[in-house]
């Protein structure tokens, strides 16, 4: 198995232009994006990280940050890789600018279909255009996530067929409520398995694992950045506060220099699970579009 693949989950903007009723972030009222000075400070720190890291940029909606294409360009120029999760609402010309800015360093371009906010036909048309733009960059992968709202499993299954007919990878995204998987009735669970059972263990998506005691590189080869600039080793490290690694806006980021045994009861962190960050667990799954 290859070693840990250094990865940052950068939650670059708290706000969103959509108001999905099921939003786990509750649109983070009052938490916008970084100021110009904060962004400069963050980029100075992050472009200087040794080696090649993959930056998985999300929000809120990351394109609310007008300088997002510049962020992609500067990370790419520093030798880092760039992945993105967006609701695809930005104008196509802005999406094109971002794609060109990340260029050959672009990896996963992931977008979520939120039917409460957008017509599927319109979204599909835009997704096709993005797929064409990405064709120039062979290392980039394009993925559409369909949020599986309880009661709408059949609709999402039909979407999957339409997107796959257009040659676009489509993943069902099970919902979380208060950090736990949403309640799906037994009929819906059956429908989920029937519609998506051939995909990467969909009925196990969004699941936590008991990894307490395993040696984990979160904090040294993986970290998350909150819109206010605070960095944490992983999601439990943020929730319990003991994984605080400083702040990228004030130059205090300090990564741990060695792996540590996990001391949390449950690991919900799909990115470390899929990137070889946790010793002896996962690491071979490749792109983890669902667990962005
Ligand atoms: S697009 Fe995403 S972040 Fe925005 S409101 Fe919907 S679920 Fe929340
Ligand atoms: S919760 Fe997961 S990512 Fe965090 S320290 Fe434990 S194993 Fe590592």
PDB file of C-alpha atoms and ligand atoms in Angstrom:
ATOM      1  CA  UNK A   1       0.000   0.000   0.000  1.00  0.00           C
ATOM      2  CA  UNK A   2       1.263   3.498  -0.762  1.00  0.00           C
ATOM      3  CA  UNK A   3       1.886   5.884   2.135  1.00  0.00           C
ATOM      4  CA  UNK A   4      -0.373   8.701   3.283  1.00  0.00           C
ATOM      5  CA  UNK A   5      -1.402  11.156   0.572  1.00  0.00           C
ATOM      6  CA  UNK A   6      -1.210  14.612   2.167  1.00  0.00           C
ATOM      7  CA  UNK A   7      -4.589  16.291   1.938  1.00  0.00           C
ATOM      8  CA  UNK A   8      -6.248  19.461   3.222  1.00  0.00           C
ATOM      9  CA  UNK A   9     -10.023  19.897   3.444  1.00  0.00           C
ATOM     10  CA  UNK A  10     -10.341  23.674   3.043  1.00  0.00           C
ATOM     11  CA  UNK A  11     -13.778  24.981   3.921  1.00  0.00           C
ATOM     12  CA  UNK A  12     -12.963  28.295   2.321  1.00  0.00           C
ATOM     13  CA  UNK A  13     -16.302  30.124   2.630  1.00  0.00           C
ATOM     14  CA  UNK A  14     -19.057  29.658   5.229  1.00  0.00           C
ATOM     15  CA  UNK A  15     -21.893  31.280   3.324  1.00  0.00           C
ATOM     16  CA  UNK A  16     -23.958  29.949   0.464  1.00  0.00           C
ATOM     17  CA  UNK A  17     -26.257  31.435  -2.170  1.00  0.00           C
ATOM     18  CA  UNK A  18     -28.648  28.480  -1.769  1.00  0.00           C
ATOM     19  CA  UNK A  19     -30.956  27.739   1.144  1.00  0.00           C
ATOM     20  CA  UNK A  20     -31.448  23.961   1.022  1.00  0.00           C
ATOM     21  CA  UNK A  21     -33.721  22.931   3.885  1.00  0.00           C
ATOM     22  CA  UNK A  22     -31.489  19.927   4.645  1.00  0.00           C
ATOM     23  CA  UNK A  23     -28.231  21.910   4.744  1.00  0.00           C
ATOM     24  CA  UNK A  24     -26.014  20.566   7.535  1.00  0.00           C
ATOM     25  CA  UNK A  25     -24.035  23.807   7.570  1.00  0.00           C
ATOM     26  CA  UNK A  26     -27.125  25.932   8.167  1.00  0.00           C
ATOM     27  CA  UNK A  27     -25.500  28.346   5.702  1.00  0.00           C
ATOM     28  CA  UNK A  28     -23.191  29.389   8.543  1.00  0.00           C
ATOM     29  CA  UNK A  29     -24.816  32.754   9.130  1.00  0.00           C
ATOM     30  CA  UNK A  30     -22.288  35.482   9.751  1.00  0.00           C
ATOM     31  CA  UNK A  31     -19.363  33.450   8.470  1.00  0.00           C
ATOM     32  CA  UNK A  32     -18.424  34.782   5.075  1.00  0.00           C
ATOM     33  CA  UNK A  33     -15.119  34.279   3.354  1.00  0.00           C
ATOM     34  CA  UNK A  34     -11.645  35.562   4.158  1.00  0.00           C
ATOM     35  CA  UNK A  35     -10.723  39.221   3.695  1.00  0.00           C
ATOM     36  CA  UNK A  36      -8.033  39.955   1.108  1.00  0.00           C
ATOM     37  CA  UNK A  37      -5.405  40.193   3.839  1.00  0.00           C
ATOM     38  CA  UNK A  38      -6.526  36.930   5.450  1.00  0.00           C
ATOM     39  CA  UNK A  39      -6.474  35.157   2.093  1.00  0.00           C
ATOM     40  CA  UNK A  40      -2.962  36.432   1.388  1.00  0.00           C
ATOM     41  CA  UNK A  41      -1.785  35.163   4.765  1.00  0.00           C
ATOM     42  CA  UNK A  42      -3.430  31.785   4.220  1.00  0.00           C
ATOM     43  CA  UNK A  43      -1.916  31.394   0.752  1.00  0.00           C
ATOM     44  CA  UNK A  44       1.549  32.352   2.013  1.00  0.00           C
ATOM     45  CA  UNK A  45       1.341  29.547   4.583  1.00  0.00           C
ATOM     46  CA  UNK A  46      -0.324  26.946   2.393  1.00  0.00           C
ATOM     47  CA  UNK A  47       1.762  27.393  -0.756  1.00  0.00           C
ATOM     48  CA  UNK A  48       4.843  26.910   1.442  1.00  0.00           C
ATOM     49  CA  UNK A  49       3.750  23.486   2.753  1.00  0.00           C
ATOM     50  CA  UNK A  50       6.519  21.038   1.864  1.00  0.00           C
ATOM     51  CA  UNK A  51       5.702  18.414  -0.771  1.00  0.00           C
ATOM     52  CA  UNK A  52       2.587  18.175  -2.892  1.00  0.00           C
ATOM     53  CA  UNK A  53      -0.717  18.364  -1.032  1.00  0.00           C
ATOM     54  CA  UNK A  54      -4.190  17.960  -2.434  1.00  0.00           C
ATOM     55  CA  UNK A  55      -6.491  20.837  -1.468  1.00  0.00           C
ATOM     56  CA  UNK A  56     -10.120  19.809  -1.360  1.00  0.00           C
ATOM     57  CA  UNK A  57     -11.875  23.157  -1.473  1.00  0.00           C
ATOM     58  CA  UNK A  58     -15.498  23.445  -0.361  1.00  0.00           C
ATOM     59  CA  UNK A  59     -17.897  25.784   1.417  1.00  0.00           C
ATOM     60  CA  UNK A  60     -20.771  26.833   1.793  1.00  0.00           C
ATOM     61  CA  UNK A  61     -20.386  27.664  -1.841  1.00  0.00           C
ATOM     62  CA  UNK A  62     -16.698  28.267  -2.636  1.00  0.00           C
ATOM     63  CA  UNK A  63     -17.391  30.434  -5.702  1.00  0.00           C
ATOM     64  CA  UNK A  64     -18.782  33.104  -3.379  1.00  0.00           C
ATOM     65  CA  UNK A  65     -15.080  33.862  -2.956  1.00  0.00           C
ATOM     66  CA  UNK A  66     -14.385  35.949  -6.046  1.00  0.00           C
ATOM     67  CA  UNK A  67     -10.677  35.148  -5.887  1.00  0.00           C
ATOM     68  CA  UNK A  68     -11.246  31.372  -6.062  1.00  0.00           C
ATOM     69  CA  UNK A  69      -9.609  30.975  -9.524  1.00  0.00           C
ATOM     70  CA  UNK A  70      -6.574  32.839  -8.212  1.00  0.00           C
ATOM     71  CA  UNK A  71      -6.453  30.509  -5.183  1.00  0.00           C
ATOM     72  CA  UNK A  72      -6.433  27.536  -7.565  1.00  0.00           C
ATOM     73  CA  UNK A  73      -3.678  29.065  -9.681  1.00  0.00           C
ATOM     74  CA  UNK A  74      -1.424  29.879  -6.744  1.00  0.00           C
ATOM     75  CA  UNK A  75      -1.824  26.448  -5.159  1.00  0.00           C
ATOM     76  CA  UNK A  76      -1.154  24.791  -8.527  1.00  0.00           C
ATOM     77  CA  UNK A  77       1.926  26.934  -9.143  1.00  0.00           C
ATOM     78  CA  UNK A  78       3.243  25.812  -5.749  1.00  0.00           C
ATOM     79  CA  UNK A  79       2.994  22.188  -6.929  1.00  0.00           C
ATOM     80  CA  UNK A  80      -0.165  21.348  -4.976  1.00  0.00           C
ATOM     81  CA  UNK A  81      -3.226  19.618  -6.394  1.00  0.00           C
ATOM     82  CA  UNK A  82      -6.665  21.183  -6.422  1.00  0.00           C
ATOM     83  CA  UNK A  83     -10.089  19.560  -5.977  1.00  0.00           C
ATOM     84  CA  UNK A  84     -13.411  21.297  -5.605  1.00  0.00           C
ATOM     85  CA  UNK A  85     -16.945  20.785  -4.352  1.00  0.00           C
ATOM     86  CA  UNK A  86     -19.483  23.306  -5.657  1.00  0.00           C
ATOM     87  CA  UNK A  87     -23.223  23.628  -6.207  1.00  0.00           C
ATOM     88  CA  UNK A  88     -22.400  24.610  -9.823  1.00  0.00           C
ATOM     89  CA  UNK A  89     -24.348  27.875  -9.588  1.00  0.00           C
ATOM     90  CA  UNK A  90     -21.437  30.082 -10.702  1.00  0.00           C
ATOM     91  CA  UNK A  91     -21.558  31.306 -14.317  1.00  0.00           C
ATOM     92  CA  UNK A  92     -19.919  28.950 -16.802  1.00  0.00           C
ATOM     93  CA  UNK A  93     -17.281  31.529 -17.646  1.00  0.00           C
ATOM     94  CA  UNK A  94     -16.217  31.651 -13.970  1.00  0.00           C
ATOM     95  CA  UNK A  95     -16.119  27.848 -13.784  1.00  0.00           C
ATOM     96  CA  UNK A  96     -13.976  27.863 -16.951  1.00  0.00           C
ATOM     97  CA  UNK A  97     -11.567  30.376 -15.424  1.00  0.00           C
ATOM     98  CA  UNK A  98     -11.184  28.182 -12.339  1.00  0.00           C
ATOM     99  CA  UNK A  99     -10.543  25.064 -14.422  1.00  0.00           C
ATOM    100  CA  UNK A 100      -7.886  26.787 -16.516  1.00  0.00           C
ATOM    101  CA  UNK A 101      -6.265  28.257 -13.393  1.00  0.00           C
ATOM    102  CA  UNK A 102      -5.910  24.835 -11.740  1.00  0.00           C
ATOM    103  CA  UNK A 103      -4.873  23.296 -15.098  1.00  0.00           C
ATOM    104  CA  UNK A 104      -3.015  20.026 -14.902  1.00  0.00           C
ATOM    105  CA  UNK A 105      -3.071  20.155 -11.099  1.00  0.00           C
ATOM    106  CA  UNK A 106      -6.861  19.828 -11.090  1.00  0.00           C
ATOM    107  CA  UNK A 107      -8.067  16.497  -9.673  1.00  0.00           C
ATOM    108  CA  UNK A 108     -11.697  16.036  -8.555  1.00  0.00           C
ATOM    109  CA  UNK A 109     -14.274  18.539  -9.783  1.00  0.00           C
ATOM    110  CA  UNK A 110     -17.319  17.546  -7.799  1.00  0.00           C
ATOM    111  CA  UNK A 111     -20.684  19.258  -7.889  1.00  0.00           C
ATOM    112  CA  UNK A 112     -23.933  18.642  -6.055  1.00  0.00           C
ATOM    113  CA  UNK A 113     -27.393  18.687  -7.541  1.00  0.00           C
ATOM    114  CA  UNK A 114     -29.807  20.379  -5.147  1.00  0.00           C
ATOM    115  CA  UNK A 115     -33.274  19.982  -6.644  1.00  0.00           C
ATOM    116  CA  UNK A 116     -34.794  22.424  -4.193  1.00  0.00           C
ATOM    117  CA  UNK A 117     -32.772  25.177  -5.842  1.00  0.00           C
ATOM    118  CA  UNK A 118     -32.184  24.191  -9.444  1.00  0.00           C
ATOM    119  CA  UNK A 119     -33.973  22.431 -12.276  1.00  0.00           C
ATOM    120  CA  UNK A 120     -32.280  19.167 -13.105  1.00  0.00           C
ATOM    121  CA  UNK A 121     -32.374  19.771 -16.890  1.00  0.00           C
ATOM    122  CA  UNK A 122     -30.597  23.105 -16.509  1.00  0.00           C
ATOM    123  CA  UNK A 123     -28.030  21.583 -14.150  1.00  0.00           C
ATOM    124  CA  UNK A 124     -27.391  18.688 -16.541  1.00  0.00           C
ATOM    125  CA  UNK A 125     -26.793  21.081 -19.417  1.00  0.00           C
ATOM    126  CA  UNK A 126     -24.225  22.990 -17.393  1.00  0.00           C
ATOM    127  CA  UNK A 127     -22.640  19.749 -16.174  1.00  0.00           C
ATOM    128  CA  UNK A 128     -22.176  18.659 -19.799  1.00  0.00           C
ATOM    129  CA  UNK A 129     -20.430  21.937 -20.572  1.00  0.00           C
ATOM    130  CA  UNK A 130     -18.118  21.533 -17.568  1.00  0.00           C
ATOM    131  CA  UNK A 131     -17.300  17.991 -18.651  1.00  0.00           C
ATOM    132  CA  UNK A 132     -16.216  19.376 -22.019  1.00  0.00           C
ATOM    133  CA  UNK A 133     -14.023  21.990 -20.356  1.00  0.00           C
ATOM    134  CA  UNK A 134     -12.406  19.287 -18.218  1.00  0.00           C
ATOM    135  CA  UNK A 135     -11.635  17.064 -21.213  1.00  0.00           C
ATOM    136  CA  UNK A 136      -8.428  19.047 -21.747  1.00  0.00           C
ATOM    137  CA  UNK A 137      -7.094  17.917 -18.371  1.00  0.00           C
ATOM    138  CA  UNK A 138      -6.826  14.116 -18.338  1.00  0.00           C
ATOM    139  CA  UNK A 139      -6.046  13.868 -14.611  1.00  0.00           C
ATOM    140  CA  UNK A 140      -9.224  15.682 -13.646  1.00  0.00           C
ATOM    141  CA  UNK A 141     -12.321  13.689 -12.781  1.00  0.00           C
ATOM    142  CA  UNK A 142     -15.840  15.032 -12.859  1.00  0.00           C
ATOM    143  CA  UNK A 143     -18.523  13.853 -10.491  1.00  0.00           C
ATOM    144  CA  UNK A 144     -22.106  14.855  -9.790  1.00  0.00           C
ATOM    145  CA  UNK A 145     -23.519  14.130  -6.331  1.00  0.00           C
ATOM    146  CA  UNK A 146     -27.269  13.725  -5.966  1.00  0.00           C
ATOM    147  CA  UNK A 147     -28.510  14.412  -2.464  1.00  0.00           C
ATOM    148  CA  UNK A 148     -30.820  11.565  -1.437  1.00  0.00           C
ATOM    149  CA  UNK A 149     -33.515  13.383   0.495  1.00  0.00           C
ATOM    150  CA  UNK A 150     -35.704  10.886   2.416  1.00  0.00           C
ATOM    151  CA  UNK A 151     -38.798  10.289   0.267  1.00  0.00           C
ATOM    152  CA  UNK A 152     -36.957  11.036  -3.008  1.00  0.00           C
ATOM    153  CA  UNK A 153     -34.914   7.907  -3.591  1.00  0.00           C
ATOM    154  CA  UNK A 154     -36.759   7.081  -6.836  1.00  0.00           C
ATOM    155  CA  UNK A 155     -36.150  10.560  -8.256  1.00  0.00           C
ATOM    156  CA  UNK A 156     -32.441  10.377  -7.472  1.00  0.00           C
ATOM    157  CA  UNK A 157     -32.247   6.913  -9.041  1.00  0.00           C
ATOM    158  CA  UNK A 158     -33.821   8.344 -12.229  1.00  0.00           C
ATOM    159  CA  UNK A 159     -31.302  11.213 -12.162  1.00  0.00           C
ATOM    160  CA  UNK A 160     -28.482   8.732 -11.957  1.00  0.00           C
ATOM    161  CA  UNK A 161     -29.678   7.135 -15.211  1.00  0.00           C
ATOM    162  CA  UNK A 162     -29.929  10.491 -16.994  1.00  0.00           C
ATOM    163  CA  UNK A 163     -26.459  11.631 -15.915  1.00  0.00           C
ATOM    164  CA  UNK A 164     -24.868   8.299 -16.721  1.00  0.00           C
ATOM    165  CA  UNK A 165     -26.431   8.405 -20.185  1.00  0.00           C
ATOM    166  CA  UNK A 166     -24.609  11.721 -20.619  1.00  0.00           C
ATOM    167  CA  UNK A 167     -21.358  10.007 -19.627  1.00  0.00           C
ATOM    168  CA  UNK A 168     -21.197  11.716 -16.231  1.00  0.00           C
ATOM    169  CA  UNK A 169     -20.340   9.883 -13.001  1.00  0.00           C
ATOM    170  CA  UNK A 170     -23.176  10.212 -10.538  1.00  0.00           C
ATOM    171  CA  UNK A 171     -23.026   9.405  -6.843  1.00  0.00           C
ATOM    172  CA  UNK A 172     -25.906   9.300  -4.409  1.00  0.00           C
ATOM    173  CA  UNK A 173     -25.158  11.346  -1.331  1.00  0.00           C
ATOM    174  CA  UNK A 174     -26.978  10.151   1.741  1.00  0.00           C
ATOM    175  CA  UNK A 175     -27.983  12.890   4.119  1.00  0.00           C
ATOM    176  CA  UNK A 176     -26.682  13.525   7.579  1.00  0.00           C
ATOM    177  CA  UNK A 177     -28.700  15.070  10.354  1.00  0.00           C
ATOM    178  CA  UNK A 178     -26.873  16.343  13.438  1.00  0.00           C
ATOM    179  CA  UNK A 179     -23.744  14.528  12.326  1.00  0.00           C
ATOM    180  CA  UNK A 180     -25.480  11.156  11.982  1.00  0.00           C
ATOM    181  CA  UNK A 181     -26.908   9.454   8.881  1.00  0.00           C
ATOM    182  CA  UNK A 182     -30.503  10.539   8.244  1.00  0.00           C
ATOM    183  CA  UNK A 183     -33.316   8.131   9.066  1.00  0.00           C
ATOM    184  CA  UNK A 184     -34.428   6.248   5.968  1.00  0.00           C
ATOM    185  CA  UNK A 185     -37.380   3.848   6.339  1.00  0.00           C
ATOM    186  CA  UNK A 186     -36.911   0.191   5.403  1.00  0.00           C
ATOM    187  CA  UNK A 187     -38.607   0.647   2.006  1.00  0.00           C
ATOM    188  CA  UNK A 188     -36.258   3.496   1.203  1.00  0.00           C
ATOM    189  CA  UNK A 189     -33.218   1.572   2.369  1.00  0.00           C
ATOM    190  CA  UNK A 190     -34.287  -1.227   0.044  1.00  0.00           C
ATOM    191  CA  UNK A 191     -34.722   1.278  -2.805  1.00  0.00           C
ATOM    192  CA  UNK A 192     -31.305   2.784  -2.072  1.00  0.00           C
ATOM    193  CA  UNK A 193     -29.655  -0.632  -2.246  1.00  0.00           C
ATOM    194  CA  UNK A 194     -31.580  -1.502  -5.407  1.00  0.00           C
ATOM    195  CA  UNK A 195     -30.776   1.775  -7.188  1.00  0.00           C
ATOM    196  CA  UNK A 196     -27.184   2.187  -6.049  1.00  0.00           C
ATOM    197  CA  UNK A 197     -26.202  -1.236  -4.714  1.00  0.00           C
ATOM    198  CA  UNK A 198     -23.641  -1.729  -7.496  1.00  0.00           C
ATOM    199  CA  UNK A 199     -21.708   1.357  -6.411  1.00  0.00           C
ATOM    200  CA  UNK A 200     -19.020   1.664  -3.771  1.00  0.00           C
ATOM    201  CA  UNK A 201     -20.824   0.299  -0.706  1.00  0.00           C
ATOM    202  CA  UNK A 202     -23.601   2.903  -0.823  1.00  0.00           C
ATOM    203  CA  UNK A 203     -25.452   1.485   2.148  1.00  0.00           C
ATOM    204  CA  UNK A 204     -22.301   2.075   4.152  1.00  0.00           C
ATOM    205  CA  UNK A 205     -21.833   5.634   2.990  1.00  0.00           C
ATOM    206  CA  UNK A 206     -21.504   8.328   5.634  1.00  0.00           C
ATOM    207  CA  UNK A 207     -20.730   5.675   8.192  1.00  0.00           C
ATOM    208  CA  UNK A 208     -18.307   6.088  11.031  1.00  0.00           C
ATOM    209  CA  UNK A 209     -15.676   3.496  11.933  1.00  0.00           C
ATOM    210  CA  UNK A 210     -14.199   2.588  15.300  1.00  0.00           C
ATOM    211  CA  UNK A 211     -10.490   3.238  14.730  1.00  0.00           C
ATOM    212  CA  UNK A 212      -9.428   4.108  18.251  1.00  0.00           C
ATOM    213  CA  UNK A 213      -5.815   3.124  18.864  1.00  0.00           C
ATOM    214  CA  UNK A 214      -4.795   3.140  15.183  1.00  0.00           C
ATOM    215  CA  UNK A 215      -1.819   5.246  14.266  1.00  0.00           C
ATOM    216  CA  UNK A 216      -3.180   8.219  12.307  1.00  0.00           C
ATOM    217  CA  UNK A 217      -1.407  10.948  10.342  1.00  0.00           C
ATOM    218  CA  UNK A 218      -4.292  13.428  10.752  1.00  0.00           C
ATOM    219  CA  UNK A 219      -2.657  16.568  12.077  1.00  0.00           C
ATOM    220  CA  UNK A 220       0.571  15.954  10.175  1.00  0.00           C
ATOM    221  CA  UNK A 221      -0.503  14.725   6.704  1.00  0.00           C
ATOM    222  CA  UNK A 222      -4.141  15.775   6.838  1.00  0.00           C
ATOM    223  CA  UNK A 223      -5.965  18.755   8.287  1.00  0.00           C
ATOM    224  CA  UNK A 224      -9.114  20.774   7.860  1.00  0.00           C
ATOM    225  CA  UNK A 225      -9.427  24.557   7.656  1.00  0.00           C
ATOM    226  CA  UNK A 226     -12.530  26.320   8.906  1.00  0.00           C
ATOM    227  CA  UNK A 227     -13.751  29.539   7.167  1.00  0.00           C
ATOM    228  CA  UNK A 228     -12.411  31.540  10.121  1.00  0.00           C
ATOM    229  CA  UNK A 229      -8.932  30.196   9.391  1.00  0.00           C
ATOM    230  CA  UNK A 230      -8.653  27.768  12.314  1.00  0.00           C
ATOM    231  CA  UNK A 231      -7.036  24.478  11.376  1.00  0.00           C
ATOM    232  CA  UNK A 232      -7.821  21.144  13.019  1.00  0.00           C
ATOM    233  CA  UNK A 233      -6.422  17.617  12.735  1.00  0.00           C
ATOM    234  CA  UNK A 234      -9.780  16.088  11.720  1.00  0.00           C
ATOM    235  CA  UNK A 235     -13.510  16.476  12.466  1.00  0.00           C
ATOM    236  CA  UNK A 236     -13.477  14.919  15.959  1.00  0.00           C
ATOM    237  CA  UNK A 237     -10.330  16.978  16.613  1.00  0.00           C
ATOM    238  CA  UNK A 238     -12.418  20.059  15.831  1.00  0.00           C
ATOM    239  CA  UNK A 239     -15.475  18.951  17.773  1.00  0.00           C
ATOM    240  CA  UNK A 240     -13.497  18.171  20.924  1.00  0.00           C
ATOM    241  CA  UNK A 241     -11.065  21.053  20.366  1.00  0.00           C
ATOM    242  CA  UNK A 242      -7.916  19.043  21.090  1.00  0.00           C
ATOM    243  CA  UNK A 243      -6.976  18.886  17.400  1.00  0.00           C
ATOM    244  CA  UNK A 244      -6.475  22.651  17.028  1.00  0.00           C
ATOM    245  CA  UNK A 245      -3.378  23.332  14.909  1.00  0.00           C
ATOM    246  CA  UNK A 246      -3.385  27.147  14.900  1.00  0.00           C
ATOM    247  CA  UNK A 247      -4.824  29.567  12.383  1.00  0.00           C
ATOM    248  CA  UNK A 248      -3.788  30.136   8.768  1.00  0.00           C
ATOM    249  CA  UNK A 249      -4.822  33.817   8.872  1.00  0.00           C
ATOM    250  CA  UNK A 250      -2.406  34.786  11.633  1.00  0.00           C
ATOM    251  CA  UNK A 251       0.537  32.571  10.683  1.00  0.00           C
ATOM    252  CA  UNK A 252       0.214  30.222  13.673  1.00  0.00           C
ATOM    253  CA  UNK A 253      -0.422  26.980  11.762  1.00  0.00           C
ATOM    254  CA  UNK A 254       1.756  24.265  13.236  1.00  0.00           C
ATOM    255  CA  UNK A 255       1.349  20.689  12.082  1.00  0.00           C
ATOM    256  CA  UNK A 256       2.254  17.752  14.274  1.00  0.00           C
ATOM    257  CA  UNK A 257       5.487  16.102  13.239  1.00  0.00           C
ATOM    258  CA  UNK A 258       4.478  12.455  13.662  1.00  0.00           C
ATOM    259  CA  UNK A 259       1.387  10.233  13.525  1.00  0.00           C
ATOM    260  CA  UNK A 260      -0.533   9.730  16.770  1.00  0.00           C
ATOM    261  CA  UNK A 261      -2.859   6.971  17.959  1.00  0.00           C
ATOM    262  CA  UNK A 262      -6.494   7.900  17.370  1.00  0.00           C
ATOM    263  CA  UNK A 263      -8.259   8.435  20.695  1.00  0.00           C
ATOM    264  CA  UNK A 264     -11.769   9.130  19.384  1.00  0.00           C
ATOM    265  CA  UNK A 265     -14.545   6.558  19.662  1.00  0.00           C
ATOM    266  CA  UNK A 266     -15.830   7.052  16.094  1.00  0.00           C
ATOM    267  CA  UNK A 267     -14.016   8.225  12.944  1.00  0.00           C
ATOM    268  CA  UNK A 268     -16.430   9.895  10.495  1.00  0.00           C
ATOM    269  CA  UNK A 269     -13.577  11.289   8.350  1.00  0.00           C
ATOM    270  CA  UNK A 270     -13.905   9.816   4.860  1.00  0.00           C
ATOM    271  CA  UNK A 271     -10.975  11.723   3.372  1.00  0.00           C
ATOM    272  CA  UNK A 272      -8.342  10.338   5.787  1.00  0.00           C
ATOM    273  CA  UNK A 273      -9.992   6.928   5.493  1.00  0.00           C
ATOM    274  CA  UNK A 274      -9.516   6.983   1.709  1.00  0.00           C
ATOM    275  CA  UNK A 275      -6.115   8.669   1.537  1.00  0.00           C
ATOM    276  CA  UNK A 276      -4.012   6.243   3.532  1.00  0.00           C
ATOM    277  CA  UNK A 277      -3.849   8.726   6.431  1.00  0.00           C
ATOM    278  CA  UNK A 278      -4.888   6.047   8.957  1.00  0.00           C
ATOM    279  CA  UNK A 279      -2.343   3.257   9.141  1.00  0.00           C
ATOM    280  CA  UNK A 280      -3.708  -0.148   8.206  1.00  0.00           C
ATOM    281  CA  UNK A 281      -7.062   1.224   7.091  1.00  0.00           C
ATOM    282  CA  UNK A 282      -8.343   2.010   3.567  1.00  0.00           C
ATOM    283  CA  UNK A 283      -6.090   4.065   1.382  1.00  0.00           C
ATOM    284  CA  UNK A 284      -6.705   2.267  -1.864  1.00  0.00           C
ATOM    285  CA  UNK A 285     -10.095   3.675  -2.754  1.00  0.00           C
ATOM    286  CA  UNK A 286      -8.817   6.326  -5.152  1.00  0.00           C
ATOM    287  CA  UNK A 287     -11.080   9.329  -5.576  1.00  0.00           C
ATOM    288  CA  UNK A 288     -13.563   9.758  -2.773  1.00  0.00           C
ATOM    289  CA  UNK A 289     -16.090  11.975  -4.429  1.00  0.00           C
ATOM    290  CA  UNK A 290     -18.798  11.170  -1.952  1.00  0.00           C
ATOM    291  CA  UNK A 291     -16.658  11.855   1.047  1.00  0.00           C
ATOM    292  CA  UNK A 292     -15.425  15.142  -0.254  1.00  0.00           C
TER     293      UNK A 292
HETATM  294  S1  LIG B   1     -25.806  24.208  -1.654  1.00  0.00           S
HETATM  295 FE1  LIG B   1     -24.828  23.044  -0.015  1.00  0.00          FE
HETATM  296  S2  LIG B   1     -24.014  24.587   1.409  1.00  0.00           S
HETATM  297 FE2  LIG B   1     -25.506  25.607   0.071  1.00  0.00          FE
HETATM  298  S3  LIG B   1     -27.450  25.566   1.194  1.00  0.00           S
HETATM  299 FE3  LIG B   1     -27.409  23.764  -0.159  1.00  0.00          FE
HETATM  300  S4  LIG B   1     -26.559  22.097   1.110  1.00  0.00           S
HETATM  301 FE4  LIG B   1     -26.076  24.058   2.135  1.00  0.00          FE
HETATM  302  S1  LIG B   2     -11.064  10.237  14.001  1.00  0.00           S
HETATM  303 FE1  LIG B   2     -10.253   9.359  12.103  1.00  0.00          FE
HETATM  304  S2  LIG B   2      -9.034  10.975  11.178  1.00  0.00           S
HETATM  305 FE2  LIG B   2      -9.392  11.545  13.334  1.00  0.00          FE
HETATM  306  S3  LIG B   2      -7.611  10.759  14.466  1.00  0.00           S
HETATM  307 FE3  LIG B   2      -9.163   9.161  14.519  1.00  0.00          FE
HETATM  308  S4  LIG B   2      -8.727   7.845  12.774  1.00  0.00           S
HETATM  309 FE4  LIG B   2      -7.635   9.762  12.445  1.00  0.00          FE
END
